[in-house]
Coordinates of C-alpha atoms in Angstrom, one line a residue:
X1 CA 0.0 0.0 0.0
X2 CA 1.1 3.6 -0.5
X3 CA 2.3 5.7 2.4
X4 CA 1.5 9.4 2.5
X5 CA 4.4 11.8 2.3
X6 CA 3.5 13.5 5.5
X7 CA 3.7 10.1 7.3
X8 CA 7.2 9.5 5.9
X9 CA 8.4 13.0 6.9
X10 CA 7.0 12.7 10.4
X11 CA 8.9 9.4 10.8
X12 CA 6.4 7.9 13.2
X13 CA 6.1 4.2 13.5
X14 CA 2.4 3.8 12.6
X15 CA 2.8 1.0 10.1
X16 CA 0.3 -1.9 10.1
X17 CA 2.7 -4.2 11.9
X18 CA 1.5 -2.9 15.3
X19 CA -2.1 -3.7 14.3
X20 CA -1.0 -7.3 13.4
X21 CA 1.1 -7.6 16.6
X22 CA 4.2 -8.3 14.6
X23 CA 7.5 -8.1 16.4
X24 CA 9.9 -8.4 13.6
X25 CA 11.0 -5.1 11.9
X26 CA 10.5 -4.5 8.2
X27 CA 13.2 -2.6 6.4
X28 CA 11.8 -0.2 3.8
X29 CA 12.4 3.4 3.1
X30 CA 15.0 5.6 4.7
X31 CA 14.5 9.2 5.3
X32 CA 17.1 11.9 5.5
X33 CA 16.9 11.6 9.3
X34 CA 18.0 8.0 9.2
X35 CA 14.6 6.5 10.5
X36 CA 13.3 3.3 8.8
X37 CA 9.7 2.9 7.7
X38 CA 8.2 -0.5 7.1
X39 CA 5.9 -1.5 4.3
X40 CA 3.5 -4.5 4.0
X41 CA 0.9 -5.4 1.6
X42 CA -1.7 -8.2 1.4
X43 CA -1.7 -10.6 -1.5
X44 CA -5.1 -10.8 -3.2
X45 CA -7.0 -14.0 -2.6
X46 CA -5.1 -15.0 0.5
X47 CA -5.6 -14.4 4.2
X48 CA -1.9 -14.4 4.8
X49 CA 0.2 -11.3 4.6
X50 CA 3.2 -11.4 2.2
X51 CA 6.3 -9.4 3.0
X52 CA 8.3 -7.9 0.3
X53 CA 12.1 -8.2 0.2
X54 CA 14.5 -5.4 1.2
X55 CA 13.6 -2.3 -0.7
X56 CA 16.3 -0.1 -2.1
X57 CA 17.3 2.7 0.1
X58 CA 15.8 6.0 -0.9
X59 CA 17.2 9.3 0.3
X60 CA 14.7 12.1 0.2
X61 CA 16.8 15.2 0.1
X62 CA 16.7 18.3 -2.1
X63 CA 20.5 18.4 -2.0
X64 CA 22.0 15.7 -4.2
X65 CA 25.5 16.2 -2.7
X66 CA 28.8 14.9 -4.2
X67 CA 29.3 11.5 -5.9
X68 CA 30.7 10.0 -2.7
X69 CA 27.6 10.8 -0.6
X70 CA 25.3 9.7 -3.4
X71 CA 27.1 6.3 -3.6
X72 CA 27.0 6.1 0.2
X73 CA 23.2 6.4 0.1
X74 CA 23.1 3.3 -2.1
X75 CA 25.8 1.4 -0.3
X76 CA 25.0 -2.1 1.2
X77 CA 26.6 -0.9 4.4
X78 CA 23.4 1.0 5.1
X79 CA 21.5 -2.2 5.4
X80 CA 24.1 -3.7 7.7
X81 CA 23.8 -0.7 10.1
X82 CA 20.0 -1.0 9.9
X83 CA 20.3 -4.7 10.9
X84 CA 22.5 -3.9 13.8
X85 CA 20.3 -1.1 15.2
X86 CA 17.1 -3.1 14.6
X87 CA 18.6 -6.0 16.7
X88 CA 19.5 -3.6 19.4
X89 CA 16.0 -2.2 19.2
X90 CA 14.5 -5.6 19.8
X91 CA 16.7 -6.4 22.7
X92 CA 16.5 -3.1 24.6
X93 CA 13.0 -2.1 23.5
X94 CA 14.2 1.4 23.0
X95 CA 12.3 4.1 21.3
X96 CA 12.2 3.9 17.5
X97 CA 13.9 7.3 17.0
X98 CA 17.4 5.9 17.4
X99 CA 20.3 7.1 15.2
X100 CA 20.7 4.7 12.3
X101 CA 23.5 6.6 10.7
X102 CA 26.9 4.7 10.2
X103 CA 29.5 5.2 12.9
X104 CA 32.3 5.6 10.5
X105 CA 33.7 9.0 9.5
X106 CA 31.9 10.0 6.3
X107 CA 35.1 11.5 5.0
X108 CA 36.8 8.1 5.0
X109 CA 36.3 5.8 2.0
X110 CA 34.1 2.9 2.8
X111 CA 35.5 -0.6 3.2
X112 CA 34.3 -1.8 -0.2
X113 CA 36.0 1.1 -1.9
X114 CA 39.6 0.6 -3.2
X115 CA 42.2 3.2 -2.3
X116 CA 44.5 3.4 -5.3
X117 CA 46.8 5.9 -3.5
X118 CA 48.0 3.1 -1.2
X119 CA 48.3 0.3 -3.8
X120 CA 51.8 -1.0 -4.6
X121 CA 52.0 -3.2 -7.7
X122 CA 55.4 -4.5 -6.8
X123 CA 54.3 -5.7 -3.3
X124 CA 51.1 -7.2 -4.9
X125 CA 53.4 -9.5 -6.9
X126 CA 54.4 -11.3 -3.8
X127 CA 50.9 -12.6 -3.4
X128 CA 51.4 -14.4 -6.8
X129 CA 54.8 -16.1 -6.9
X130 CA 54.3 -17.5 -10.4
X131 CA 53.7 -14.0 -11.8
X132 CA 56.7 -12.6 -9.9
X133 CA 58.9 -15.4 -11.4
X134 CA 57.8 -14.4 -14.9
X135 CA 58.6 -10.8 -14.0
X136 CA 62.2 -11.7 -12.9
X137 CA 62.8 -13.5 -16.2
X138 CA 62.0 -10.3 -18.1
X139 CA 64.4 -8.2 -16.1
X140 CA 68.0 -7.5 -17.3
X141 CA 70.6 -9.3 -15.2
X142 CA 72.0 -6.0 -13.8
X143 CA 68.5 -4.8 -12.9
X144 CA 67.8 -8.1 -11.3
X145 CA 70.9 -7.9 -9.2
X146 CA 70.1 -4.4 -8.1
X147 CA 66.6 -5.3 -7.1
X148 CA 68.0 -8.4 -5.2
X149 CA 70.3 -6.1 -3.3
X150 CA 67.9 -3.3 -2.3
X151 CA 64.6 -5.2 -1.6
X152 CA 64.5 -7.4 1.5
X153 CA 61.2 -9.1 0.4
X154 CA 62.5 -9.7 -3.1
X155 CA 65.8 -11.0 -1.6
X156 CA 64.0 -13.6 0.5
X157 CA 61.8 -14.5 -2.4
X158 CA 64.8 -15.2 -4.7
X159 CA 66.6 -17.2 -1.9
X160 CA 63.7 -19.7 -1.8
X161 CA 64.1 -20.4 -5.6
X162 CA 67.5 -19.1 -6.5
X163 CA 68.4 -21.8 -9.1
X164 CA 65.1 -21.3 -11.0
X165 CA 65.6 -17.6 -11.0
X166 CA 69.2 -17.9 -12.5
X167 CA 68.2 -20.5 -15.0
X168 CA 65.2 -18.3 -16.0
X169 CA 67.7 -15.6 -16.9
X170 CA 70.3 -17.8 -18.8
X171 CA 68.1 -20.2 -20.8
X172 CA 66.2 -17.6 -22.8
X173 CA 69.3 -15.6 -23.5
X174 CA 72.1 -18.3 -23.8
X175 CA 70.6 -21.7 -24.1
X176 CA 73.7 -23.4 -25.7
X177 CA 76.1 -21.8 -23.2
X178 CA 73.9 -22.9 -20.3
X179 CA 74.1 -26.5 -21.5
X180 CA 77.9 -26.4 -22.3
X181 CA 79.1 -24.4 -19.4
X182 CA 77.1 -26.1 -16.6
X183 CA 77.3 -24.4 -13.3
X184 CA 78.1 -27.6 -11.5
X185 CA 81.5 -27.7 -13.4
X186 CA 82.5 -24.2 -12.1
X187 CA 82.7 -24.8 -8.3
X188 CA 84.2 -21.3 -7.7
X189 CA 81.1 -19.7 -9.2
X190 CA 78.6 -21.6 -7.0
X191 CA 77.4 -21.0 -3.4
X192 CA 75.5 -22.9 -0.8
X193 CA 71.7 -23.0 -1.2
X194 CA 70.3 -20.1 0.9
X195 CA 67.2 -22.2 1.5
X196 CA 69.3 -24.9 3.2
X197 CA 68.4 -27.8 0.9
X198 CA 70.7 -30.8 1.1
X199 CA 72.6 -32.5 -1.7
X200 CA 70.8 -35.8 -2.0
X201 CA 73.4 -37.1 -4.4
X202 CA 76.3 -36.7 -1.9
X203 CA 77.3 -39.2 0.7
X204 CA 77.7 -38.2 4.4
X205 CA 81.0 -36.5 5.1
X206 CA 82.6 -34.1 7.5
X207 CA 81.0 -30.7 7.3
X208 CA 82.5 -27.2 7.9
X209 CA 81.4 -27.3 11.5
X210 CA 83.2 -30.6 12.1
X211 CA 80.0 -32.7 12.2
X212 CA 79.2 -35.7 9.9
X213 CA 76.3 -35.2 7.6
X214 CA 75.0 -34.5 4.1
X215 CA 76.3 -31.2 2.8
X216 CA 74.1 -28.4 1.5
X217 CA 73.8 -28.5 -2.3
X218 CA 75.5 -26.0 -4.6
X219 CA 73.5 -23.5 -6.7
X220 CA 74.6 -21.1 -9.4
X221 CA 75.4 -17.4 -8.6
X222 CA 75.1 -14.2 -10.5
X223 CA 78.8 -14.5 -11.4
X224 CA 78.1 -17.7 -13.3
X225 CA 75.2 -16.0 -15.0
X226 CA 77.4 -13.2 -16.2
X227 CA 80.0 -15.6 -17.4
X228 CA 77.5 -17.5 -19.5
X229 CA 76.1 -14.4 -21.0
X230 CA 79.6 -13.1 -21.7
X231 CA 80.6 -16.2 -23.5
X232 CA 77.4 -16.3 -25.5
X233 CA 78.0 -12.8 -26.7
X234 CA 81.7 -13.4 -27.5
X235 CA 81.0 -16.4 -29.6
X236 CA 78.3 -14.6 -31.5
X237 CA 80.5 -11.7 -32.3
X238 CA 83.4 -13.9 -33.4
X239 CA 81.2 -15.5 -36.0
X240 CA 79.8 -12.2 -37.0
X241 CA 83.2 -10.7 -37.6
X242 CA 84.3 -13.7 -39.7
X243 CA 81.1 -13.6 -41.7
X244 CA 81.4 -9.9 -42.4
X245 CA 85.0 -10.5 -43.6
X246 CA 83.8 -13.1 -46.1
X247 CA 84.7 -16.2 -44.1
X248 CA 81.3 -17.6 -43.6
X249 CA 80.5 -20.4 -41.2
X250 CA 77.5 -22.6 -40.6
X251 CA 75.3 -22.2 -37.6
X252 CA 76.6 -25.3 -35.9
X253 CA 80.0 -23.6 -35.5
X254 CA 78.4 -21.6 -32.6
X255 CA 78.1 -24.8 -30.6
X256 CA 81.5 -26.0 -31.6
X257 CA 83.2 -22.8 -30.5
X258 CA 81.7 -23.2 -27.0
X259 CA 83.0 -26.7 -26.8
X260 CA 86.5 -25.4 -27.9
X261 CA 86.2 -22.8 -25.1
X262 CA 85.3 -25.4 -22.5
X263 CA 88.3 -27.5 -23.7
X264 CA 90.6 -24.5 -23.4
X265 CA 89.6 -24.0 -19.8
X266 CA 91.0 -27.5 -18.8
X267 CA 94.5 -26.8 -17.5
X268 CA 96.0 -30.3 -18.0
X269 CA 96.5 -32.7 -20.9
X270 CA 94.9 -35.8 -19.3
X271 CA 91.4 -34.3 -19.0
X272 CA 91.7 -32.5 -22.3
X273 CA 92.4 -35.7 -24.2
X274 CA 89.8 -37.6 -22.2
X275 CA 87.2 -35.0 -23.2
X276 CA 88.2 -35.2 -26.9
X277 CA 87.8 -39.0 -26.7
X278 CA 84.2 -38.6 -25.6
X279 CA 82.2 -39.2 -28.8
X280 CA 79.0 -38.1 -27.2
X281 CA 80.4 -34.7 -26.4
X282 CA 82.9 -34.3 -29.3
X283 CA 81.0 -35.9 -32.2
X284 CA 82.4 -36.4 -35.7
X285 CA 80.3 -33.5 -36.9
X286 CA 81.8 -31.3 -34.2
X287 CA 85.3 -32.2 -35.4
X288 CA 84.4 -31.4 -38.9
X289 CA 83.0 -28.0 -38.1
X290 CA 85.9 -27.3 -35.7
X291 CA 88.4 -28.0 -38.5
X292 CA 86.3 -25.7 -40.7
X293 CA 86.6 -22.9 -38.1
X294 CA 90.3 -23.3 -37.9
X295 CA 90.7 -23.0 -41.7
X296 CA 88.5 -19.9 -41.9
X297 CA 90.5 -18.4 -39.0
X298 CA 93.8 -19.0 -40.7
X299 CA 92.4 -17.4 -43.9
X300 CA 91.3 -14.3 -41.9
X301 CA 94.6 -13.9 -40.1
X302 CA 96.7 -14.3 -43.3
X303 CA 97.0 -11.7 -45.9
X304 CA 95.3 -13.0 -49.1
X305 CA 98.0 -11.5 -51.4
X306 CA 101.3 -11.4 -49.5
X307 CA 100.6 -14.1 -46.9
X308 CA 102.5 -17.4 -47.0
X309 CA 100.0 -19.5 -45.0
X310 CA 101.5 -18.7 -41.6
X311 CA 99.6 -20.3 -38.8
X312 CA 101.6 -19.0 -35.8
X313 CA 99.0 -16.3 -35.1
X314 CA 96.2 -18.9 -34.8
X315 CA 98.3 -21.2 -32.6
X316 CA 99.2 -18.3 -30.2
X317 CA 95.5 -17.3 -29.9
X318 CA 94.4 -20.9 -29.3
X319 CA 96.9 -21.3 -26.5
X320 CA 95.1 -18.7 -24.4
X321 CA 92.8 -19.8 -21.5
X322 CA 89.7 -18.7 -23.4
X323 CA 88.4 -17.1 -26.6
X324 CA 88.2 -13.6 -25.1
X325 CA 91.6 -12.7 -26.5
X326 CA 90.6 -13.9 -30.0
X327 CA 87.5 -11.8 -29.7
X328 CA 89.4 -8.7 -28.8
X329 CA 91.9 -9.3 -31.6
X330 CA 89.2 -9.7 -34.2
X331 CA 87.5 -6.5 -33.0
X332 CA 90.9 -4.7 -33.2
X333 CA 91.1 -4.0 -29.5
X334 CA 94.3 -6.1 -28.9
X335 CA 97.5 -6.7 -30.9
X336 CA 97.1 -3.3 -32.6
X337 CA 100.9 -2.9 -32.9
X338 CA 104.0 -5.0 -33.0
X339 CA 104.9 -4.4 -29.3
X340 CA 101.6 -5.9 -28.2
X341 CA 102.3 -8.9 -30.5
X342 CA 105.7 -9.3 -28.9
X343 CA 104.3 -9.2 -25.4
X344 CA 101.8 -11.9 -26.2
X345 CA 104.4 -14.1 -27.7
X346 CA 106.7 -13.6 -24.7
X347 CA 103.9 -14.7 -22.4
X348 CA 103.2 -17.7 -24.6
X349 CA 106.4 -19.5 -25.4
X350 CA 109.4 -17.2 -25.1
X351 CA 112.5 -19.0 -23.7
X352 CA 114.8 -16.4 -22.2
X353 CA 118.6 -16.7 -22.3
X354 CA 120.4 -17.7 -19.1
X355 CA 121.5 -14.2 -18.4
X356 CA 117.9 -12.9 -18.8
X357 CA 116.2 -15.4 -16.5
X358 CA 114.5 -14.0 -13.5
X359 CA 114.0 -10.6 -15.2
X360 CA 110.8 -9.1 -16.7
X361 CA 110.7 -9.0 -20.5
X362 CA 108.5 -6.5 -22.4
X363 CA 106.6 -5.8 -19.2
X364 CA 105.8 -9.5 -18.5
X365 CA 106.8 -10.7 -15.0
X366 CA 109.6 -13.2 -14.9
X367 CA 107.3 -16.0 -13.5
X368 CA 104.9 -15.5 -16.5
X369 CA 107.4 -15.6 -19.3
X370 CA 106.6 -18.5 -21.5
X371 CA 104.0 -19.8 -19.0
X372 CA 101.1 -20.4 -21.4
X373 CA 102.8 -23.4 -23.1
X374 CA 102.8 -25.5 -19.9
X375 CA 100.1 -27.2 -18.0
X376 CA 98.3 -25.2 -15.4
X377 CA 99.3 -22.0 -17.4
X378 CA 102.8 -22.1 -16.0
X379 CA 102.3 -24.1 -12.9
X380 CA 103.3 -27.4 -14.5
X381 CA 106.3 -28.7 -16.4
X382 CA 104.6 -30.6 -19.2
X383 CA 103.7 -28.7 -22.3
X384 CA 100.0 -28.5 -22.8
X385 CA 98.3 -29.5 -26.1
X386 CA 96.1 -26.7 -27.5
X387 CA 92.6 -27.5 -28.7
X388 CA 93.4 -26.9 -32.4
X389 CA 96.0 -29.7 -32.2
X390 CA 93.6 -31.9 -30.3
X391 CA 91.0 -31.6 -33.0
X392 CA 93.5 -32.6 -35.7
X393 CA 94.7 -35.6 -33.6
X394 CA 91.2 -36.8 -32.8
X395 CA 90.2 -36.5 -36.5
X396 CA 93.2 -38.7 -37.4
X397 CA 92.3 -41.2 -34.7
X398 CA 88.8 -41.5 -35.9
X399 CA 90.0 -41.7 -39.6
X400 CA 87.8 -38.8 -40.7
X401 CA 90.2 -37.9 -43.5
X402 CA 89.9 -34.1 -43.0
X403 CA 92.8 -33.5 -45.4
X404 CA 90.5 -34.4 -48.3
X405 CA 88.0 -31.7 -47.3
X406 CA 90.4 -28.7 -47.0
X407 CA 89.5 -27.2 -50.4
X408 CA 85.7 -27.6 -49.7
X409 CA 86.3 -25.9 -46.4
X410 CA 87.9 -22.9 -48.1
X411 CA 85.1 -22.6 -50.6
X412 CA 82.3 -23.0 -48.1
X413 CA 80.0 -20.0 -48.1
X414 CA 81.4 -18.8 -51.5
X415 CA 80.4 -21.5 -53.9
X416 CA 77.4 -23.7 -53.9
X417 CA 78.5 -27.3 -53.4
X418 CA 75.9 -28.7 -55.8
X419 CA 75.5 -26.1 -58.5
X420 CA 78.9 -24.5 -58.1
X421 CA 77.2 -21.1 -58.4
X422 CA 78.6 -18.1 -56.6
X423 CA 77.1 -17.2 -53.2
X424 CA 76.9 -13.4 -52.8
X425 CA 77.9 -11.9 -49.5
X426 CA 74.4 -10.6 -48.8
X427 CA 72.8 -14.0 -49.7
X428 CA 72.3 -16.1 -46.6
X429 CA 73.5 -19.7 -46.5
X430 CA 70.5 -22.0 -46.6
X431 CA 70.0 -24.9 -44.3
X432 CA 70.1 -27.3 -47.2
X433 CA 73.6 -26.1 -48.1
X434 CA 74.8 -26.6 -44.6
X435 CA 73.3 -30.1 -44.4
X436 CA 74.7 -31.1 -47.7
X437 CA 78.2 -30.0 -46.7
X438 CA 78.3 -31.7 -43.3
X439 CA 76.1 -34.8 -43.9
X440 CA 78.6 -37.2 -45.3
X441 CA 79.7 -40.7 -44.5
X442 CA 82.8 -39.8 -42.7
X443 CA 81.2 -37.1 -40.5
X444 CA 77.7 -38.2 -39.6
X445 CA 78.5 -41.2 -37.3
X446 CA 78.4 -40.8 -33.6
X447 CA 79.7 -44.1 -32.3
X448 CA 79.7 -45.2 -28.7
X449 CA 82.7 -44.5 -26.5
X450 CA 85.3 -47.2 -26.5
X451 CA 86.9 -48.8 -23.5
X452 CA 89.3 -45.9 -23.0
X453 CA 89.9 -43.1 -20.6
X454 CA 86.9 -40.9 -21.4
X455 CA 86.1 -37.7 -19.4
X456 CA 82.5 -36.6 -19.0
X457 CA 81.8 -32.8 -19.1
X458 CA 79.9 -33.0 -15.8
X459 CA 83.0 -34.5 -14.0
X460 CA 85.2 -31.5 -14.8
X461 CA 86.1 -29.0 -12.1
X462 CA 87.1 -25.7 -13.7
X463 CA 87.5 -22.1 -12.8
X464 CA 85.4 -19.5 -14.4

């Protein structure tokens, strides 16, 4: 039934519920003074009285107010406060003219409203670890290291999943280098797991505190990550320089260069030879592409007109502990004059006269003169075998007959092996051309390791 406006404005409880002796309150209209008025109606054809559901709150006010107050008038919190006061009204039998306004400060935002001024998207990521992990994989390594150093929460988050975070950085950027330069090989670039997880593969032994137990497992560090990214960049730029100079190489040479770098990092002949004997690591295809790289490098380091096929420059660069020196030479950052060339040769294999022993030569300390030709880079007495010589020896041992392919190696990237048509410098080498050159009877086999002293890459212990 309709209620007169004067009755609503007077806010007197004269609803039919008193006539029917009803004790339960009926929520209905809300006036500007905050008093509730009930409303009931009788369904036609029935003696029972039907009660409508909660009616929307209506504010009768000539002043519309701002948006916040208009939304507050329609807020569900109004009904909650009405329920609370109606319950108090039933228990205490107080007068109906109680204050039904909310107790909160009207200037404060309601609880169901969101305060964007206090929202921090970075802190919200910690409630979703999977999203935060994806966020870390998209950061640059330097930015990730800075964030790891300055944020305590992020520091603790990374410590709980440090290996996954480092591999999430290395795999998308340097997948081949991550597989070749495994972090378990470089013990000096590892650390104990901050989460305290034990190495389940290790047997009980004496720990640092003197007790007997299973040690904490090793995990990669940011130093290993930077080493992997550096080596990936160096190999890519070496191939780019040679390709721009006209000495084009297939894509597989990128993997072969990384295997050469790993072999150069072994400081003794025994493990170098054992790794070369490993046919699963150094396949026949790898030896073929390794020989191709050495031929192209000799062509680049020899003058095409006045050169006499000198290979001493390549031998000196392959005797270094890594490919960083070769990369700097190809970029014209090292060996820019004859004096630098003499200093590198002195460090490599210069044998001073008896009267000059114990004296620095060309700025090289006396203990480092001729040190690179020995095992341990000067710590041993046995001359070390460089990786270029190891590739030639292993090819002869496996009877690959590389000497029959030298002309094809020099022509690779310049002449099509099938049509003998010229390949222009701006024309990319197709995959079919690479497969046709390397897929031969003497280079496609990958036999099992024989009963000989073979070294697995995972068993190496190198310094990064």
